[in-house]
Amino acid sequence: MIKATTLEDLDVIKDIQTRAFEEPDEAELVENLLNDPSAAPILSLLAYKDDNAIGHILFTKAYVDGATAALLAPLAVDPDHHYKGTGQRLMKEGLKQLKAQGVDLVFVLGPPDYYPRVGFQNNAGKRGYPAPHPIPKRHEDAWMVINLSGTDVTGPVRVAKAISAKEYWTE
Ligand SMILES: CC(C)(COP(=O)(O)OP(=O)(O)OC[C@H]1O[C@@H](n2cnc3c(N)ncnc32)[C@H](O)[C@@H]1OP(=O)(O)O)[C@@H](O)C(=O)NCCC(=O)NCCS
């Protein structure tokens, strides 16, 4: 089961993010994004196995002139539940809901051979969508886009304030 999160889910979300990334940075990023007006509208989903939350995905607003856009970050699955399709289920459900809301473009920076499993295309920069900060050449493939509407709008991508610091894009 996948459900939209509520304010009461914050501790569970932070626990999953911290366990998955083995450090607290992403959990803090999620909290900052949830409190960032420039990140709205937000789509935050938890995946459950039985009654236990085992995965979390966050989409926040991204800005491309002439299009409606979102950024996927971060995605985390409890390490005890890896390799069972949870990450892909969360992405598919999120993309379905964003498409229904009229979002044209969704971006992600992450493992370049994972996100294409649900349709993301590598090297969004080369496709006309420069990242908020230049991505080092060796990681160009990791900046990805999925076009949900068939829009032909291209242009530079900006993101919410809480995730706009250079450190999120160049390390
Ligand atoms: C990446 C992550 C979300 C995947 O979740 P999951 O539910 O285990 O993934 P799924 O079951 O949907 O997919 C599993 C497949 O993806 C592959 N995969 C998992 N992590 C991967 C990665 N970092 N890079 C490339 N492929 C990866 C697995 O090898 C597996 O491949 P297979 O189907 O050929 O066996 C999870 O490993 C995680 O939380 N990792 C730590 C946080 C993280 O790195 N988040 C994403 C980067 S922002």
Coordinates of N, CA, C and O and ligand atoms in Angstrom, one line a residue:
M1 N 0.8 -1.2 0.0 CA 0.0 0.0 0.0 C 0.9 1.3 0.0 O 1.9 1.3 0.6
I2 N 0.4 2.3 -0.7 CA 1.2 3.5 -0.7 C 0.2 4.7 -0.3 O -0.9 4.7 -0.9
K3 N 0.6 5.5 0.6 CA -0.2 6.6 1.1 C 0.5 7.9 1.2 O 1.7 7.9 1.5
A4 N -0.2 9.0 1.0 CA 0.3 10.3 1.2 C 0.6 10.5 2.6 O -0.1 10.0 3.5
T5 N 1.7 11.2 2.9 CA 2.1 11.3 4.3 C 1.3 12.5 5.0 O 0.8 13.4 4.3
T6 N 1.3 12.5 6.3 CA 0.7 13.6 7.1 C 1.8 14.1 8.0 O 2.9 13.5 8.1
L7 N 1.5 15.2 8.7 CA 2.5 15.8 9.6 C 3.0 14.8 10.7 O 4.1 14.8 11.1
E8 N 2.1 13.9 11.1 CA 2.4 12.9 12.1 C 3.5 11.8 11.6 O 4.1 11.1 12.4
D9 N 3.7 11.8 10.3 CA 4.6 10.8 9.8 C 6.1 11.2 9.8 O 7.0 10.5 9.4
L10 N 6.4 12.5 10.2 CA 7.7 13.0 10.1 C 8.8 12.1 10.7 O 9.8 11.8 10.1
D11 N 8.6 11.6 11.9 CA 9.6 10.8 12.5 C 9.8 9.5 11.8 O 11.0 9.1 11.6
V12 N 8.8 8.9 11.3 CA 8.9 7.6 10.5 C 9.7 7.9 9.2 O 10.6 7.1 8.8
I13 N 9.3 9.0 8.6 CA 10.0 9.4 7.3 C 11.5 9.6 7.6 O 12.4 9.0 6.9
K14 N 11.8 10.3 8.6 CA 13.2 10.6 8.9 C 14.0 9.3 9.3 O 15.2 9.1 8.9
D15 N 13.3 8.4 10.0 CA 13.9 7.1 10.3 C 14.3 6.3 9.1 O 15.4 5.8 8.9
I16 N 13.3 6.2 8.2 CA 13.6 5.5 6.9 C 14.7 6.1 6.1 O 15.6 5.5 5.6
Q17 N 14.7 7.5 6.0 CA 15.7 8.2 5.2 C 17.1 8.0 5.8 O 18.1 7.7 5.2
T18 N 17.1 8.0 7.2 CA 18.4 7.9 7.9 C 19.0 6.5 7.7 O 20.2 6.3 7.5
R19 N 18.1 5.5 7.9 CA 18.5 4.1 7.8 C 19.0 3.8 6.4 O 20.0 3.1 6.1
A20 N 18.3 4.3 5.4 CA 18.6 4.0 4.0 C 19.9 4.6 3.6 O 20.8 4.0 2.9
F21 N 20.1 5.9 4.0 CA 21.3 6.6 3.5 C 22.5 6.4 4.5 O 23.6 6.9 4.3
E22 N 22.2 5.8 5.7 CA 23.2 5.6 6.7 C 23.8 6.9 7.2 O 25.0 6.9 7.6
E23 N 23.1 8.0 7.2 CA 23.5 9.3 7.7 C 22.2 10.1 7.8 O 21.3 9.9 7.1
P24 N 22.3 11.2 8.6 CA 21.0 12.0 8.8 C 20.8 13.1 7.8 O 19.8 13.7 7.8
D25 N 21.7 13.3 6.8 CA 21.6 14.5 5.9 C 20.3 14.5 5.1 O 19.6 15.5 5.0
E26 N 19.9 13.3 4.6 CA 18.7 13.3 3.7 C 17.5 13.5 4.6 O 16.5 14.1 4.1
A27 N 17.5 13.0 5.8 CA 16.3 13.2 6.7 C 16.2 14.7 7.0 O 15.0 15.2 7.0
E28 N 17.3 15.3 7.2 CA 17.2 16.8 7.5 C 16.7 17.5 6.3 O 15.9 18.5 6.3
L29 N 17.2 17.1 5.1 CA 16.8 17.7 3.8 C 15.3 17.6 3.7 O 14.6 18.5 3.3
V30 N 14.7 16.4 4.0 CA 13.3 16.2 3.8 C 12.6 17.2 4.7 O 11.6 17.8 4.3
E31 N 13.0 17.2 6.0 CA 12.3 18.1 6.9 C 12.4 19.6 6.4 O 11.4 20.3 6.5
N32 N 13.5 20.0 5.9 CA 13.7 21.4 5.4 C 12.8 21.6 4.2 O 12.1 22.7 4.1
L33 N 12.7 20.6 3.4 CA 11.8 20.8 2.2 C 10.4 20.8 2.6 O 9.6 21.6 2.0
L34 N 10.0 20.0 3.5 CA 8.6 20.0 4.0 C 8.2 21.4 4.6 O 7.0 21.7 4.6
N35 N 9.2 22.1 5.1 CA 8.9 23.4 5.7 C 9.2 24.6 4.7 O 9.2 25.7 5.2
D36 N 9.5 24.3 3.5 CA 10.0 25.3 2.6 C 8.8 25.7 1.6 O 8.4 24.9 0.8
P37 N 8.3 26.9 1.8 CA 7.2 27.4 0.9 C 7.5 27.3 -0.6 O 6.7 27.0 -1.4
S38 N 8.8 27.4 -1.0 CA 9.2 27.4 -2.4 C 9.2 26.0 -2.9 O 9.4 25.7 -4.1
A39 N 9.0 25.0 -2.0 CA 9.0 23.6 -2.5 C 7.6 23.1 -2.8 O 7.4 22.0 -3.3
A40 N 6.6 23.9 -2.5 CA 5.2 23.5 -2.7 C 4.8 23.8 -4.2 O 5.2 24.7 -4.8
P41 N 3.9 22.9 -4.7 CA 3.3 21.8 -4.1 C 4.2 20.6 -3.9 O 5.1 20.3 -4.8
I42 N 4.0 19.9 -2.8 CA 4.8 18.7 -2.5 C 4.0 17.5 -2.6 O 2.8 17.4 -2.3
L43 N 4.7 16.4 -3.1 CA 4.0 15.1 -3.1 C 5.0 14.2 -2.2 O 6.1 13.9 -2.6
S44 N 4.5 13.7 -1.1 CA 5.3 12.9 -0.2 C 4.5 11.6 0.1 O 3.4 11.6 0.5
L45 N 5.1 10.5 -0.3 CA 4.4 9.2 -0.2 C 5.2 8.2 0.7 O 6.4 8.1 0.6
L46 N 4.5 7.4 1.4 CA 5.1 6.3 2.2 C 4.6 5.0 1.6 O 3.4 4.8 1.3
A47 N 5.5 4.0 1.5 CA 5.0 2.6 1.1 C 5.0 1.8 2.4 O 5.9 1.9 3.2
Y48 N 4.0 1.0 2.5 CA 3.8 0.1 3.6 C 3.8 -1.4 3.3 O 3.4 -1.8 2.2
K49 N 4.4 -2.1 4.2 CA 4.3 -3.6 4.2 C 3.5 -3.9 5.4 O 4.0 -3.6 6.5
D50 N 2.4 -4.6 5.3 CA 1.5 -4.7 6.4 C 1.2 -3.4 7.0 O 0.9 -2.5 6.2
D51 N 1.5 -3.2 8.3 CA 1.2 -1.8 8.8 C 2.5 -1.0 9.0 O 2.5 0.1 9.6
N52 N 3.6 -1.5 8.5 CA 4.9 -0.8 8.7 C 5.3 0.0 7.4 O 5.3 -0.6 6.3
A53 N 5.7 1.2 7.7 CA 6.2 2.0 6.6 C 7.6 1.6 6.3 O 8.5 1.4 7.2
I54 N 7.9 1.3 5.0 CA 9.2 0.7 4.6 C 9.9 1.6 3.5 O 11.0 1.3 3.2
G55 N 9.2 2.6 3.0 CA 9.9 3.4 1.9 C 9.2 4.7 1.8 O 8.0 4.9 2.2
H56 N 10.0 5.7 1.5 CA 9.5 7.1 1.4 C 10.1 7.8 0.1 O 11.2 7.6 -0.3
I57 N 9.2 8.5 -0.5 CA 9.6 9.3 -1.7 C 9.1 10.7 -1.6 O 8.0 10.9 -1.1
L58 N 9.9 11.7 -2.0 CA 9.5 13.1 -2.0 C 9.7 13.7 -3.3 O 10.7 13.6 -3.9
F59 N 8.6 14.4 -3.8 CA 8.7 15.3 -5.0 C 8.4 16.7 -4.5 O 7.4 16.9 -3.8
T60 N 9.2 17.6 -5.0 CA 8.9 19.0 -4.6 C 8.9 19.8 -5.9 O 9.3 19.3 -7.0
K61 N 8.5 21.1 -5.8 CA 8.3 21.9 -7.0 C 9.7 22.2 -7.6 O 10.6 22.5 -6.9
A62 N 9.7 22.1 -9.0 CA 10.9 22.6 -9.7 C 10.4 23.7 -10.7 O 9.2 23.7 -10.9
Y63 N 11.3 24.5 -11.1 CA 10.8 25.7 -11.9 C 11.5 25.6 -13.3 O 12.7 25.6 -13.4
V64 N 10.7 25.5 -14.3 CA 11.1 25.6 -15.7 C 10.2 26.6 -16.4 O 8.9 26.3 -16.4
D65 N 10.7 27.7 -16.9 CA 9.8 28.7 -17.5 C 8.9 28.0 -18.6 O 9.4 27.3 -19.5
G66 N 7.6 28.2 -18.5 CA 6.7 27.7 -19.5 C 6.2 26.3 -19.3 O 5.4 25.7 -20.1
A67 N 6.6 25.6 -18.2 CA 6.2 24.2 -18.0 C 6.0 24.1 -16.5 O 6.4 24.9 -15.7
T68 N 5.2 23.0 -16.1 CA 5.1 22.7 -14.7 C 6.0 21.5 -14.4 O 6.0 20.5 -15.1
A69 N 6.8 21.7 -13.3 CA 7.9 20.7 -13.1 C 8.0 20.3 -11.7 O 7.5 21.0 -10.8
A70 N 8.6 19.1 -11.4 CA 8.8 18.6 -10.1 C 10.2 18.0 -10.0 O 10.8 17.6 -11.0
L71 N 10.7 18.0 -8.8 CA 12.0 17.3 -8.6 C 11.8 16.1 -7.6 O 11.1 16.3 -6.6
L72 N 12.3 15.0 -8.0 CA 12.3 13.8 -7.1 C 13.5 13.8 -6.2 O 14.7 13.6 -6.7
A73 N 13.4 14.0 -4.9 CA 14.5 13.9 -4.0 C 14.0 14.1 -2.6 O 13.3 15.0 -2.3
P74 N 14.4 13.2 -1.7 CA 15.1 11.9 -1.9 C 14.1 10.7 -2.0 O 13.0 10.9 -1.6
L75 N 14.7 9.6 -2.4 CA 13.9 8.3 -2.4 C 14.7 7.4 -1.4 O 15.9 7.3 -1.6
A76 N 14.0 6.7 -0.5 CA 14.7 5.8 0.4 C 13.8 4.6 0.7 O 12.6 4.8 0.9
V77 N 14.4 3.5 0.7 CA 13.7 2.2 1.1 C 14.5 1.6 2.3 O 15.8 1.6 2.3
D78 N 13.8 1.2 3.3 CA 14.4 0.6 4.5 C 15.3 -0.6 4.0 O 14.8 -1.4 3.3
P79 N 16.6 -0.6 4.5 CA 17.5 -1.6 4.0 C 17.0 -3.0 4.3 O 17.4 -3.9 3.5
D80 N 16.1 -3.2 5.2 CA 15.6 -4.6 5.5 C 14.6 -5.0 4.4 O 14.2 -6.2 4.4
H81 N 14.3 -4.1 3.5 CA 13.2 -4.4 2.5 C 13.7 -4.0 1.1 O 12.9 -3.8 0.2
H82 N 15.0 -4.0 0.9 CA 15.5 -3.7 -0.5 C 15.2 -4.9 -1.5 O 14.9 -6.0 -1.1
Y83 N 15.3 -4.6 -2.8 CA 15.2 -5.5 -3.9 C 13.8 -6.2 -3.9 O 13.7 -7.3 -4.4
K84 N 12.8 -5.5 -3.5 CA 11.4 -6.1 -3.6 C 10.5 -5.2 -4.4 O 9.3 -5.3 -4.3
G85 N 11.1 -4.3 -5.1 CA 10.3 -3.4 -6.0 C 9.7 -2.2 -5.3 O 9.0 -1.4 -6.0
T86 N 10.0 -2.0 -4.1 CA 9.4 -0.9 -3.4 C 9.7 0.5 -3.9 O 8.9 1.4 -4.1
G87 N 11.0 0.7 -4.2 CA 11.5 1.9 -4.8 C 10.8 2.2 -6.1 O 10.3 3.3 -6.3
Q88 N 10.7 1.2 -6.9 CA 10.0 1.4 -8.2 C 8.5 1.7 -8.1 O 7.9 2.4 -8.8
R89 N 7.9 1.0 -7.1 CA 6.4 1.2 -6.9 C 6.2 2.6 -6.4 O 5.3 3.3 -6.9
L90 N 7.1 3.1 -5.6 CA 6.9 4.5 -5.1 C 7.1 5.5 -6.3 O 6.3 6.5 -6.4
M91 N 8.1 5.3 -7.1 CA 8.3 6.2 -8.2 C 7.1 6.1 -9.2 O 6.6 7.2 -9.6
K92 N 6.6 4.9 -9.5 CA 5.5 4.8 -10.5 C 4.2 5.5 -9.9 O 3.6 6.2 -10.7
E93 N 3.9 5.3 -8.7 CA 2.8 5.9 -8.1 C 2.9 7.4 -8.1 O 2.0 8.2 -8.4
G94 N 4.1 7.9 -7.7 CA 4.3 9.3 -7.6 C 4.2 10.0 -9.0 O 3.5 11.0 -9.2
L95 N 4.8 9.3 -10.0 CA 4.7 9.9 -11.4 C 3.3 9.8 -11.9 O 2.8 10.8 -12.6
K96 N 2.5 8.8 -11.5 CA 1.1 8.7 -11.9 C 0.3 9.9 -11.4 O -0.4 10.6 -12.1
Q97 N 0.5 10.2 -10.1 CA -0.2 11.3 -9.4 C 0.2 12.6 -10.0 O -0.6 13.5 -10.2
L98 N 1.5 12.8 -10.3 CA 2.0 14.1 -10.8 C 1.4 14.3 -12.2 O 1.0 15.4 -12.6
K99 N 1.4 13.2 -13.0 CA 0.8 13.3 -14.3 C -0.7 13.7 -14.3 O -1.1 14.6 -15.0
A100 N -1.4 13.1 -13.3 CA -2.8 13.5 -13.2 C -3.0 14.9 -12.7 O -4.0 15.5 -13.0
Q101 N -2.0 15.4 -12.0 CA -2.0 16.8 -11.6 C -1.6 17.8 -12.7 O -1.6 19.0 -12.5
G102 N -1.2 17.3 -13.8 CA -0.8 18.2 -14.9 C 0.7 18.5 -14.9 O 1.1 19.5 -15.6
V103 N 1.5 17.8 -14.2 CA 3.0 18.1 -14.2 C 3.6 17.7 -15.5 O 3.3 16.5 -16.0
D104 N 4.3 18.5 -16.1 CA 4.9 18.2 -17.4 C 6.2 17.4 -17.3 O 6.4 16.4 -18.0
L105 N 7.1 17.9 -16.4 CA 8.5 17.4 -16.4 C 8.8 17.0 -15.0 O 8.5 17.8 -14.0
V106 N 9.5 15.9 -14.8 CA 10.1 15.5 -13.5 C 11.5 15.3 -13.6 O 12.0 14.6 -14.5
F107 N 12.3 15.8 -12.7 CA 13.8 15.7 -12.7 C 14.3 14.9 -11.5 O 13.6 14.9 -10.5
V108 N 15.4 14.2 -11.7 CA 16.0 13.6 -10.6 C 17.6 13.5 -10.8 O 18.0 13.4 -11.9
L109 N 18.3 13.6 -9.7 CA 19.8 13.4 -9.7 C 20.1 12.2 -8.9 O 19.8 12.2 -7.7
G110 N 20.6 11.1 -9.5 CA 20.8 9.9 -8.8 C 21.4 8.8 -9.6 O 21.9 9.1 -10.7
P111 N 21.4 7.6 -9.2 CA 22.1 6.5 -9.9 C 21.5 6.4 -11.3 O 20.3 6.2 -11.5
P112 N 22.4 6.6 -12.3 CA 21.9 6.7 -13.7 C 21.4 5.4 -14.3 O 20.8 5.4 -15.4
D113 N 21.6 4.2 -13.6 CA 21.1 3.0 -14.1 C 19.9 2.5 -13.3 O 19.4 1.4 -13.5
Y114 N 19.4 3.3 -12.3 CA 18.2 2.9 -11.5 C 17.0 3.6 -12.0 O 16.0 3.0 -12.4
Y115 N 17.0 4.9 -12.1 CA 15.8 5.7 -12.4 C 15.3 5.4 -13.9 O 14.1 5.5 -14.1
P116 N 16.1 5.1 -14.8 CA 15.6 4.8 -16.2 C 14.6 3.6 -16.2 O 13.9 3.4 -17.1
R117 N 14.7 2.8 -15.1 CA 13.8 1.6 -15.0 C 12.3 2.1 -15.0 O 11.4 1.3 -15.4
V118 N 12.0 3.3 -14.6 CA 10.6 3.8 -14.7 C 10.5 4.9 -15.7 O 9.5 5.6 -15.7
G119 N 11.4 5.0 -16.6 CA 11.3 5.9 -17.7 C 12.1 7.2 -17.7 O 12.0 8.0 -18.7
F120 N 12.9 7.5 -16.7 CA 13.7 8.7 -16.7 C 14.8 8.5 -17.8 O 15.2 7.4 -18.1
Q121 N 15.1 9.6 -18.4 CA 16.1 9.6 -19.5 C 17.4 10.3 -18.9 O 17.3 11.4 -18.3
N122 N 18.5 9.7 -19.2 CA 19.8 10.2 -18.7 C 20.1 11.5 -19.4 O 19.7 11.8 -20.5
N123 N 21.0 12.3 -18.7 CA 21.6 13.5 -19.3 C 20.6 14.5 -19.7 O 20.5 14.9 -20.9
A124 N 19.8 14.9 -18.7 CA 18.8 16.0 -19.0 C 19.4 17.2 -19.5 O 18.8 18.0 -20.3
G125 N 20.7 17.5 -19.1 CA 21.3 18.7 -19.6 C 21.4 18.7 -21.1 O 21.1 19.7 -21.7
K126 N 21.8 17.6 -21.6 CA 22.0 17.5 -23.1 C 20.6 17.6 -23.8 O 20.5 18.0 -24.9
R127 N 19.5 17.3 -23.1 CA 18.2 17.3 -23.6 C 17.5 18.7 -23.5 O 16.4 18.9 -23.7
G128 N 18.3 19.7 -23.0 CA 17.8 21.1 -22.9 C 17.4 21.5 -21.5 O 16.8 22.6 -21.4
Y129 N 17.8 20.8 -20.5 CA 17.4 21.1 -19.1 C 18.6 21.2 -18.2 O 18.9 20.3 -17.4
P130 N 19.4 22.3 -18.3 CA 20.6 22.4 -17.4 C 20.1 22.4 -16.0 O 19.1 22.9 -15.6
A131 N 20.9 21.7 -15.1 CA 20.6 21.5 -13.7 C 20.9 22.9 -13.0 O 21.5 23.8 -13.5
P132 N 20.3 23.0 -11.8 CA 20.5 24.2 -11.0 C 22.0 24.6 -10.8 O 22.3 25.8 -10.7
H133 N 22.8 23.7 -10.7 CA 24.3 23.9 -10.7 C 24.9 23.0 -11.7 O 24.4 21.8 -11.9
P134 N 26.0 23.4 -12.4 CA 26.6 22.5 -13.4 C 26.9 21.2 -12.8 O 27.6 21.1 -11.7
I135 N 26.5 20.1 -13.4 CA 26.9 18.7 -13.0 C 28.2 18.4 -13.5 O 28.5 18.6 -14.7
P136 N 29.1 17.9 -12.7 CA 30.5 17.5 -13.2 C 30.3 16.5 -14.4 O 29.4 15.7 -14.4
K137 N 31.1 16.7 -15.4 CA 31.0 15.9 -16.6 C 30.9 14.4 -16.4 O 30.1 13.8 -17.0
R138 N 31.7 13.9 -15.4 CA 31.6 12.5 -15.2 C 30.3 12.0 -14.7 O 30.0 10.8 -14.6
H139 N 29.5 12.9 -14.1 CA 28.2 12.5 -13.6 C 27.0 13.0 -14.4 O 25.8 13.0 -14.0
E140 N 27.3 13.5 -15.6 CA 26.2 14.1 -16.5 C 25.0 13.1 -16.6 O 23.8 13.6 -16.6
D141 N 25.2 11.8 -16.7 CA 24.2 10.9 -16.9 C 23.2 10.8 -15.7 O 22.1 10.4 -15.9
A142 N 23.7 11.2 -14.6 CA 22.9 11.1 -13.3 C 21.8 12.2 -13.2 O 21.0 12.1 -12.3
W143 N 21.9 13.2 -14.0 CA 20.9 14.3 -14.0 C 19.8 13.8 -15.1 O 20.2 13.8 -16.3
M144 N 18.6 13.5 -14.6 CA 17.7 12.8 -15.5 C 16.3 13.5 -15.5 O 16.0 14.3 -14.6
V145 N 15.6 13.3 -16.6 CA 14.3 13.9 -16.8 C 13.3 12.8 -17.3 O 13.7 11.9 -18.0
I146 N 12.0 13.0 -16.9 CA 11.0 12.2 -17.6 C 9.9 13.3 -18.0 O 9.6 14.1 -17.2
N147 N 9.5 13.2 -19.2 CA 8.5 14.1 -19.8 C 7.2 13.4 -19.7 O 6.9 12.5 -20.5
L148 N 6.3 13.9 -18.9 CA 5.0 13.2 -18.6 C 3.9 13.7 -19.6 O 2.9 13.0 -19.7
S149 N 4.1 14.8 -20.2 CA 3.0 15.4 -21.0 C 3.3 15.5 -22.5 O 2.5 15.9 -23.3
G150 N 4.6 15.3 -22.8 CA 5.0 15.5 -24.2 C 5.3 17.0 -24.5 O 5.4 17.3 -25.7
T151 N 5.4 17.8 -23.5 CA 5.8 19.2 -23.8 C 7.1 19.3 -24.5 O 8.0 18.5 -24.3
D152 N 7.2 20.4 -25.4 CA 8.4 20.6 -26.0 C 9.2 21.7 -25.4 O 10.2 22.2 -25.9
V153 N 8.7 22.2 -24.2 CA 9.4 23.3 -23.5 C 10.7 22.8 -23.0 O 10.8 21.7 -22.4
T154 N 11.8 23.6 -23.2 CA 13.1 23.3 -22.5 C 13.5 24.5 -21.8 O 12.9 25.6 -22.0
G155 N 14.5 24.4 -21.0 CA 15.1 25.6 -20.3 C 15.7 25.2 -19.0 O 15.6 24.0 -18.6
P156 N 16.5 26.1 -18.4 CA 17.2 25.8 -17.2 C 16.2 25.4 -16.1 O 15.1 26.0 -16.0
V157 N 16.7 24.6 -15.2 CA 15.8 24.1 -14.1 C 16.3 24.7 -12.8 O 17.5 24.7 -12.5
R158 N 15.3 25.3 -12.1 CA 15.6 25.8 -10.7 C 14.8 24.9 -9.7 O 13.8 24.3 -10.1
V159 N 15.2 24.9 -8.5 CA 14.6 24.1 -7.5 C 14.3 24.9 -6.2 O 14.7 26.0 -6.1
A160 N 13.6 24.2 -5.3 CA 13.2 24.9 -4.0 C 14.5 25.3 -3.3 O 15.6 24.7 -3.4
K161 N 14.3 26.4 -2.5 CA 15.4 27.0 -1.8 C 16.2 25.9 -0.9 O 17.4 25.9 -0.9
A162 N 15.4 25.1 -0.3 CA 16.1 24.1 0.7 C 17.0 23.1 0.0 O 17.8 22.5 0.7
I163 N 16.9 23.0 -1.3 CA 17.8 22.0 -2.0 C 18.6 22.7 -3.1 O 19.1 22.1 -4.0
S164 N 18.7 24.0 -3.0 CA 19.3 24.7 -4.1 C 20.8 25.0 -3.8 O 21.5 25.4 -4.7
A165 N 21.3 24.6 -2.6 CA 22.7 24.8 -2.3 C 23.6 24.0 -3.3 O 23.2 22.8 -3.6
K166 N 24.7 24.5 -3.6 CA 25.6 23.9 -4.6 C 26.0 22.5 -4.1 O 26.2 21.5 -4.9
E167 N 26.2 22.3 -2.8 CA 26.7 21.0 -2.3 C 25.7 19.8 -2.7 O 26.2 18.7 -2.8
Y168 N 24.4 20.1 -2.9 CA 23.5 19.0 -3.3 C 23.7 18.6 -4.7 O 23.2 17.6 -5.2
W169 N 24.4 19.4 -5.5 CA 24.5 19.1 -7.0 C 25.9 18.8 -7.5 O 26.0 18.3 -8.6
T170 N 26.9 19.0 -6.7 CA 28.2 18.8 -7.2 C 29.0 17.7 -6.5 O 30.1 17.4 -6.9
E171 N 28.5 17.2 -5.4 CA 29.3 16.2 -4.7 C 28.8 14.8 -5.0 O 27.7 14.6 -5.5
Ligands
LIG1 C1 17.9 2.9 -4.3 C2 16.8 2.3 -3.5 C3 15.7 3.3 -3.3 C4 16.3 1.1 -4.3 O1 15.1 0.6 -3.5 P1 14.6 -0.9 -3.7 O2 13.2 -0.9 -3.3 O3 15.5 -1.9 -3.1 O4 14.7 -1.0 -5.3 P2 13.8 -1.9 -6.3 O5 13.4 -3.1 -5.6 O6 12.7 -1.0 -6.8 O7 14.8 -2.2 -7.5 C5 15.9 -3.1 -7.3 C6 16.8 -3.1 -8.4 O8 17.4 -1.8 -8.5 C7 18.8 -2.0 -8.5 N1 19.4 -0.9 -7.7 C8 19.2 -0.6 -6.4 N2 19.9 0.4 -6.0 C9 20.6 0.8 -7.1 C10 21.5 1.9 -7.4 N3 22.0 2.7 -6.4 N4 22.0 2.0 -8.6 C11 21.6 1.1 -9.6 N5 20.7 0.1 -9.4 C12 20.2 0.0 -8.2 C13 19.0 -3.3 -7.7 O9 20.3 -3.9 -8.0 C14 17.9 -4.1 -8.3 O10 18.2 -4.6 -9.6 P3 17.6 -6.0 -10.2 O11 16.1 -5.7 -10.4 O12 18.3 -6.1 -11.5 O13 17.9 -7.0 -9.2 C15 17.3 1.8 -2.1 O14 18.4 0.9 -2.4 C16 17.8 2.8 -1.2 O15 17.0 3.4 -0.4 N6 19.1 3.1 -1.2 C17 19.7 4.1 -0.3 C18 19.3 5.5 -0.7 C19 19.5 5.8 -2.1 O16 20.5 5.6 -2.7 N7 18.4 6.4 -2.8 C20 18.5 6.7 -4.2 C21 19.4 7.8 -4.6 S1 18.8 9.4 -4.3

